[in-house]
Amino acid sequence: MHIRFLGIDDPKTFDIRLRPRVLNTMTGTKDLQMVNIRLRVLFRPVAEKLPHIYRTLGFDYDERVLPSISNEILKAVVAEYKAEELIQKRDQVSARILELMLEKVSTFGIEIEDLSLVDIQFGKEFMSAVEAKQVAQQEAERFKFVVQENEQKKLAAIIRAEGEADAAKLIS
């Protein structure tokens, strides 16, 4: 026989399956470029710590913990890299974020299974600068081709002139 006290012994049901959560943060890079990052986190509560989680954080533990921790960690990690490096070293950045997130959320009784940088969007100024750089590189390549074409034409004219001179010598 079990005795239950209404209001005191209400069973609380937690979902301990993996759940995805997408977190957004706007932050600055080492070279002071603004970047908007979307981070996808697969997490679950640690079953043994559910009573502690409920007492200290409540049912919306993920809403209370994940946004603030991810915001703090993303700002710290992104500030270590230049804008170009975020793209080039995406795996390294993601691994560093995961390492710090695992360490930080474990104190709250949350387990992270996976983490990925879903989207990295740079500010308009940076995107305009990248586009201008690409246009300049394409123009430089085009001018390089024009110079090579003119050199070939010059060489062809010299060879033609030499050939005509040799032909004139043979004829006369």
PDB file of C-alpha atoms in Angstrom:
ATOM      1  CA  MET A   1       0.000   0.000   0.000  1.00  0.00           C
ATOM      2  CA  HIS A   2       1.314   3.423  -1.023  1.00  0.00           C
ATOM      3  CA  ILE A   3       0.185   6.617   0.575  1.00  0.00           C
ATOM      4  CA  ARG A   4       0.173   9.700  -1.634  1.00  0.00           C
ATOM      5  CA  PHE A   5      -0.302  13.261  -0.590  1.00  0.00           C
ATOM      6  CA  LEU A   6      -2.069  15.315  -3.237  1.00  0.00           C
ATOM      7  CA  GLY A   7       0.044  18.236  -4.439  1.00  0.00           C
ATOM      8  CA  ILE A   8       3.183  16.893  -2.766  1.00  0.00           C
ATOM      9  CA  ASP A   9       3.626  13.545  -4.459  1.00  0.00           C
ATOM     10  CA  ASP A  10       2.604  14.498  -7.992  1.00  0.00           C
ATOM     11  CA  PRO A  11       4.763  12.487 -10.373  1.00  0.00           C
ATOM     12  CA  LYS A  12       6.699  14.673 -12.803  1.00  0.00           C
ATOM     13  CA  THR A  13       7.382  13.324 -16.284  1.00  0.00           C
ATOM     14  CA  PHE A  14      10.579  14.315 -18.089  1.00  0.00           C
ATOM     15  CA  ASP A  15      11.461  13.414 -21.649  1.00  0.00           C
ATOM     16  CA  ILE A  16      14.961  11.912 -21.541  1.00  0.00           C
ATOM     17  CA  ARG A  17      15.227  11.263 -25.271  1.00  0.00           C
ATOM     18  CA  LEU A  18      17.633  13.241 -27.442  1.00  0.00           C
ATOM     19  CA  ARG A  19      16.144  16.545 -28.488  1.00  0.00           C
ATOM     20  CA  PRO A  20      17.448  19.108 -30.964  1.00  0.00           C
ATOM     21  CA  ARG A  21      17.710  22.781 -30.148  1.00  0.00           C
ATOM     22  CA  VAL A  22      18.762  25.560 -32.503  1.00  0.00           C
ATOM     23  CA  LEU A  23      20.468  28.519 -30.863  1.00  0.00           C
ATOM     24  CA  ASN A  24      21.294  31.855 -32.535  1.00  0.00           C
ATOM     25  CA  THR A  25      24.011  34.294 -31.580  1.00  0.00           C
ATOM     26  CA  MET A  26      25.282  37.528 -33.084  1.00  0.00           C
ATOM     27  CA  THR A  27      28.918  38.124 -32.205  1.00  0.00           C
ATOM     28  CA  GLY A  28      32.182  39.622 -33.436  1.00  0.00           C
ATOM     29  CA  THR A  29      35.274  37.933 -34.857  1.00  0.00           C
ATOM     30  CA  LYS A  30      38.920  38.615 -34.076  1.00  0.00           C
ATOM     31  CA  ASP A  31      39.064  41.076 -36.991  1.00  0.00           C
ATOM     32  CA  LEU A  32      35.908  42.827 -35.687  1.00  0.00           C
ATOM     33  CA  GLN A  33      33.495  41.465 -38.305  1.00  0.00           C
ATOM     34  CA  MET A  34      29.946  40.864 -37.110  1.00  0.00           C
ATOM     35  CA  VAL A  35      28.714  37.318 -37.649  1.00  0.00           C
ATOM     36  CA  ASN A  36      25.370  35.642 -36.995  1.00  0.00           C
ATOM     37  CA  ILE A  37      25.780  31.968 -36.063  1.00  0.00           C
ATOM     38  CA  ARG A  38      23.133  29.258 -35.795  1.00  0.00           C
ATOM     39  CA  LEU A  39      24.149  26.327 -33.637  1.00  0.00           C
ATOM     40  CA  ARG A  40      22.239  23.018 -33.524  1.00  0.00           C
ATOM     41  CA  VAL A  41      22.620  21.038 -30.314  1.00  0.00           C
ATOM     42  CA  LEU A  42      21.373  17.478 -29.639  1.00  0.00           C
ATOM     43  CA  PHE A  43      20.929  17.127 -25.892  1.00  0.00           C
ATOM     44  CA  ARG A  44      19.153  15.228 -23.155  1.00  0.00           C
ATOM     45  CA  PRO A  45      18.980  15.415 -19.374  1.00  0.00           C
ATOM     46  CA  VAL A  46      21.044  12.958 -17.346  1.00  0.00           C
ATOM     47  CA  ALA A  47      18.435  10.590 -15.863  1.00  0.00           C
ATOM     48  CA  GLU A  48      20.148  10.322 -12.468  1.00  0.00           C
ATOM     49  CA  LYS A  49      20.156  14.107 -12.073  1.00  0.00           C
ATOM     50  CA  LEU A  50      16.476  14.695 -12.899  1.00  0.00           C
ATOM     51  CA  PRO A  51      15.420  15.451  -9.296  1.00  0.00           C
ATOM     52  CA  HIS A  52      18.190  18.056  -9.020  1.00  0.00           C
ATOM     53  CA  ILE A  53      17.319  19.505 -12.443  1.00  0.00           C
ATOM     54  CA  TYR A  54      13.643  19.795 -11.487  1.00  0.00           C
ATOM     55  CA  ARG A  55      14.376  21.379  -8.106  1.00  0.00           C
ATOM     56  CA  THR A  56      16.897  23.920  -9.375  1.00  0.00           C
ATOM     57  CA  LEU A  57      15.796  24.648 -12.951  1.00  0.00           C
ATOM     58  CA  GLY A  58      12.287  23.260 -13.473  1.00  0.00           C
ATOM     59  CA  PHE A  59      10.765  21.662 -16.569  1.00  0.00           C
ATOM     60  CA  ASP A  60      12.154  24.304 -18.909  1.00  0.00           C
ATOM     61  CA  TYR A  61      15.752  23.573 -17.881  1.00  0.00           C
ATOM     62  CA  ASP A  62      16.944  23.684 -21.496  1.00  0.00           C
ATOM     63  CA  GLU A  63      15.400  27.124 -22.003  1.00  0.00           C
ATOM     64  CA  ARG A  64      17.155  28.413 -18.900  1.00  0.00           C
ATOM     65  CA  VAL A  65      20.579  26.868 -19.487  1.00  0.00           C
ATOM     66  CA  LEU A  66      21.364  26.310 -23.177  1.00  0.00           C
ATOM     67  CA  PRO A  67      20.815  29.820 -24.620  1.00  0.00           C
ATOM     68  CA  SER A  68      22.976  31.599 -22.057  1.00  0.00           C
ATOM     69  CA  ILE A  69      25.781  29.028 -22.106  1.00  0.00           C
ATOM     70  CA  SER A  70      25.846  28.773 -25.903  1.00  0.00           C
ATOM     71  CA  ASN A  71      25.834  32.552 -26.223  1.00  0.00           C
ATOM     72  CA  GLU A  72      28.771  32.888 -23.832  1.00  0.00           C
ATOM     73  CA  ILE A  73      30.793  30.093 -25.456  1.00  0.00           C
ATOM     74  CA  LEU A  74      30.087  31.170 -29.038  1.00  0.00           C
ATOM     75  CA  LYS A  75      31.186  34.725 -28.275  1.00  0.00           C
ATOM     76  CA  ALA A  76      34.388  33.477 -26.633  1.00  0.00           C
ATOM     77  CA  VAL A  77      35.313  30.981 -29.374  1.00  0.00           C
ATOM     78  CA  VAL A  78      34.376  33.149 -32.364  1.00  0.00           C
ATOM     79  CA  ALA A  79      36.459  36.020 -30.938  1.00  0.00           C
ATOM     80  CA  GLU A  80      39.552  33.770 -31.265  1.00  0.00           C
ATOM     81  CA  TYR A  81      39.206  33.536 -35.071  1.00  0.00           C
ATOM     82  CA  LYS A  82      39.217  35.926 -38.009  1.00  0.00           C
ATOM     83  CA  ALA A  83      36.190  35.914 -40.315  1.00  0.00           C
ATOM     84  CA  GLU A  84      37.972  33.920 -43.042  1.00  0.00           C
ATOM     85  CA  GLU A  85      39.222  31.376 -40.490  1.00  0.00           C
ATOM     86  CA  LEU A  86      35.665  30.658 -39.333  1.00  0.00           C
ATOM     87  CA  ILE A  87      34.960  29.248 -42.791  1.00  0.00           C
ATOM     88  CA  GLN A  88      38.335  27.595 -43.348  1.00  0.00           C
ATOM     89  CA  LYS A  89      38.560  26.026 -39.866  1.00  0.00           C
ATOM     90  CA  ARG A  90      34.877  25.275 -39.358  1.00  0.00           C
ATOM     91  CA  ASP A  91      35.554  21.761 -37.996  1.00  0.00           C
ATOM     92  CA  GLN A  92      38.122  23.068 -35.521  1.00  0.00           C
ATOM     93  CA  VAL A  93      35.765  25.844 -34.373  1.00  0.00           C
ATOM     94  CA  SER A  94      32.917  23.357 -33.974  1.00  0.00           C
ATOM     95  CA  ALA A  95      35.121  20.955 -31.981  1.00  0.00           C
ATOM     96  CA  ARG A  96      36.234  23.765 -29.650  1.00  0.00           C
ATOM     97  CA  ILE A  97      32.622  24.857 -29.076  1.00  0.00           C
ATOM     98  CA  LEU A  98      31.592  21.252 -28.362  1.00  0.00           C
ATOM     99  CA  GLU A  99      34.451  20.791 -25.891  1.00  0.00           C
ATOM    100  CA  LEU A 100      33.494  23.914 -23.929  1.00  0.00           C
ATOM    101  CA  MET A 101      29.750  23.171 -24.092  1.00  0.00           C
ATOM    102  CA  LEU A 102      30.226  19.625 -22.783  1.00  0.00           C
ATOM    103  CA  GLU A 103      32.241  20.928 -19.868  1.00  0.00           C
ATOM    104  CA  LYS A 104      29.784  23.693 -19.013  1.00  0.00           C
ATOM    105  CA  VAL A 105      26.409  21.887 -19.354  1.00  0.00           C
ATOM    106  CA  SER A 106      27.515  18.802 -17.436  1.00  0.00           C
ATOM    107  CA  THR A 107      27.362  20.863 -14.231  1.00  0.00           C
ATOM    108  CA  PHE A 108      23.627  21.371 -14.909  1.00  0.00           C
ATOM    109  CA  GLY A 109      22.900  17.678 -15.521  1.00  0.00           C
ATOM    110  CA  ILE A 110      22.614  17.987 -19.283  1.00  0.00           C
ATOM    111  CA  GLU A 111      24.348  15.723 -21.762  1.00  0.00           C
ATOM    112  CA  ILE A 112      25.230  16.890 -25.287  1.00  0.00           C
ATOM    113  CA  GLU A 113      25.425  14.178 -27.943  1.00  0.00           C
ATOM    114  CA  ASP A 114      26.192  16.324 -30.967  1.00  0.00           C
ATOM    115  CA  LEU A 115      26.706  19.908 -31.957  1.00  0.00           C
ATOM    116  CA  SER A 116      27.002  21.517 -35.375  1.00  0.00           C
ATOM    117  CA  LEU A 117      27.377  24.970 -36.813  1.00  0.00           C
ATOM    118  CA  VAL A 118      24.328  25.108 -39.050  1.00  0.00           C
ATOM    119  CA  ASP A 119      24.761  28.565 -40.511  1.00  0.00           C
ATOM    120  CA  ILE A 120      27.370  31.305 -40.428  1.00  0.00           C
ATOM    121  CA  GLN A 121      26.241  34.659 -41.841  1.00  0.00           C
ATOM    122  CA  PHE A 122      28.564  37.616 -42.032  1.00  0.00           C
ATOM    123  CA  GLY A 123      27.649  41.284 -41.995  1.00  0.00           C
ATOM    124  CA  LYS A 124      26.810  43.125 -45.222  1.00  0.00           C
ATOM    125  CA  GLU A 125      30.090  45.064 -45.172  1.00  0.00           C
ATOM    126  CA  PHE A 126      32.146  41.871 -45.034  1.00  0.00           C
ATOM    127  CA  MET A 127      30.103  40.200 -47.778  1.00  0.00           C
ATOM    128  CA  SER A 128      30.500  43.310 -49.972  1.00  0.00           C
ATOM    129  CA  ALA A 129      34.252  43.293 -49.366  1.00  0.00           C
ATOM    130  CA  VAL A 130      34.497  39.584 -50.266  1.00  0.00           C
ATOM    131  CA  GLU A 131      32.481  40.171 -53.415  1.00  0.00           C
ATOM    132  CA  ALA A 132      34.659  43.170 -54.384  1.00  0.00           C
ATOM    133  CA  LYS A 133      37.783  41.080 -53.799  1.00  0.00           C
ATOM    134  CA  GLN A 134      36.455  38.311 -56.056  1.00  0.00           C
ATOM    135  CA  VAL A 135      35.588  40.822 -58.778  1.00  0.00           C
ATOM    136  CA  ALA A 136      39.098  42.328 -58.506  1.00  0.00           C
ATOM    137  CA  GLN A 137      40.663  38.857 -58.760  1.00  0.00           C
ATOM    138  CA  GLN A 138      38.576  38.072 -61.841  1.00  0.00           C
ATOM    139  CA  GLU A 139      39.595  41.382 -63.432  1.00  0.00           C
ATOM    140  CA  ALA A 140      43.259  40.659 -62.669  1.00  0.00           C
ATOM    141  CA  GLU A 141      42.921  37.232 -64.304  1.00  0.00           C
ATOM    142  CA  ARG A 142      41.220  38.780 -67.312  1.00  0.00           C
ATOM    143  CA  PHE A 143      44.012  41.378 -67.693  1.00  0.00           C
ATOM    144  CA  LYS A 144      46.614  38.655 -67.318  1.00  0.00           C
ATOM    145  CA  PHE A 145      44.930  36.766 -70.156  1.00  0.00           C
ATOM    146  CA  VAL A 146      44.802  39.933 -72.323  1.00  0.00           C
ATOM    147  CA  VAL A 147      48.540  40.506 -71.723  1.00  0.00           C
ATOM    148  CA  GLN A 148      49.334  36.888 -72.670  1.00  0.00           C
ATOM    149  CA  GLU A 149      47.145  37.200 -75.757  1.00  0.00           C
ATOM    150  CA  ASN A 150      48.954  40.383 -76.816  1.00  0.00           C
ATOM    151  CA  GLU A 151      52.346  38.742 -76.223  1.00  0.00           C
ATOM    152  CA  GLN A 152      51.273  35.841 -78.440  1.00  0.00           C
ATOM    153  CA  LYS A 153      50.110  38.256 -81.148  1.00  0.00           C
ATOM    154  CA  LYS A 154      53.422  40.130 -80.894  1.00  0.00           C
ATOM    155  CA  LEU A 155      55.377  36.865 -81.151  1.00  0.00           C
ATOM    156  CA  ALA A 156      53.260  35.780 -84.128  1.00  0.00           C
ATOM    157  CA  ALA A 157      53.859  39.138 -85.858  1.00  0.00           C
ATOM    158  CA  ILE A 158      57.627  38.816 -85.292  1.00  0.00           C
ATOM    159  CA  ILE A 159      57.677  35.268 -86.654  1.00  0.00           C
ATOM    160  CA  ARG A 160      55.531  36.294 -89.634  1.00  0.00           C
ATOM    161  CA  ALA A 161      57.821  39.273 -90.353  1.00  0.00           C
ATOM    162  CA  GLU A 162      60.936  37.072 -90.095  1.00  0.00           C
ATOM    163  CA  GLY A 163      59.312  34.536 -92.411  1.00  0.00           C
ATOM    164  CA  GLU A 164      58.398  37.219 -94.941  1.00  0.00           C
ATOM    165  CA  ALA A 165      61.947  38.599 -94.738  1.00  0.00           C
ATOM    166  CA  ASP A 166      63.395  35.118 -95.305  1.00  0.00           C
ATOM    167  CA  ALA A 167      60.981  34.621 -98.218  1.00  0.00           C
ATOM    168  CA  ALA A 168      61.989  37.972 -99.696  1.00  0.00           C
ATOM    169  CA  LYS A 169      65.678  37.011 -99.438  1.00  0.00           C
ATOM    170  CA  LEU A 170      65.022  33.699-101.178  1.00  0.00           C
ATOM    171  CA  ILE A 171      63.004  35.306-103.958  1.00  0.00           C
ATOM    172  CA  SER A 172      65.551  38.029-104.688  1.00  0.00           C
TER     173      SER A 172
END
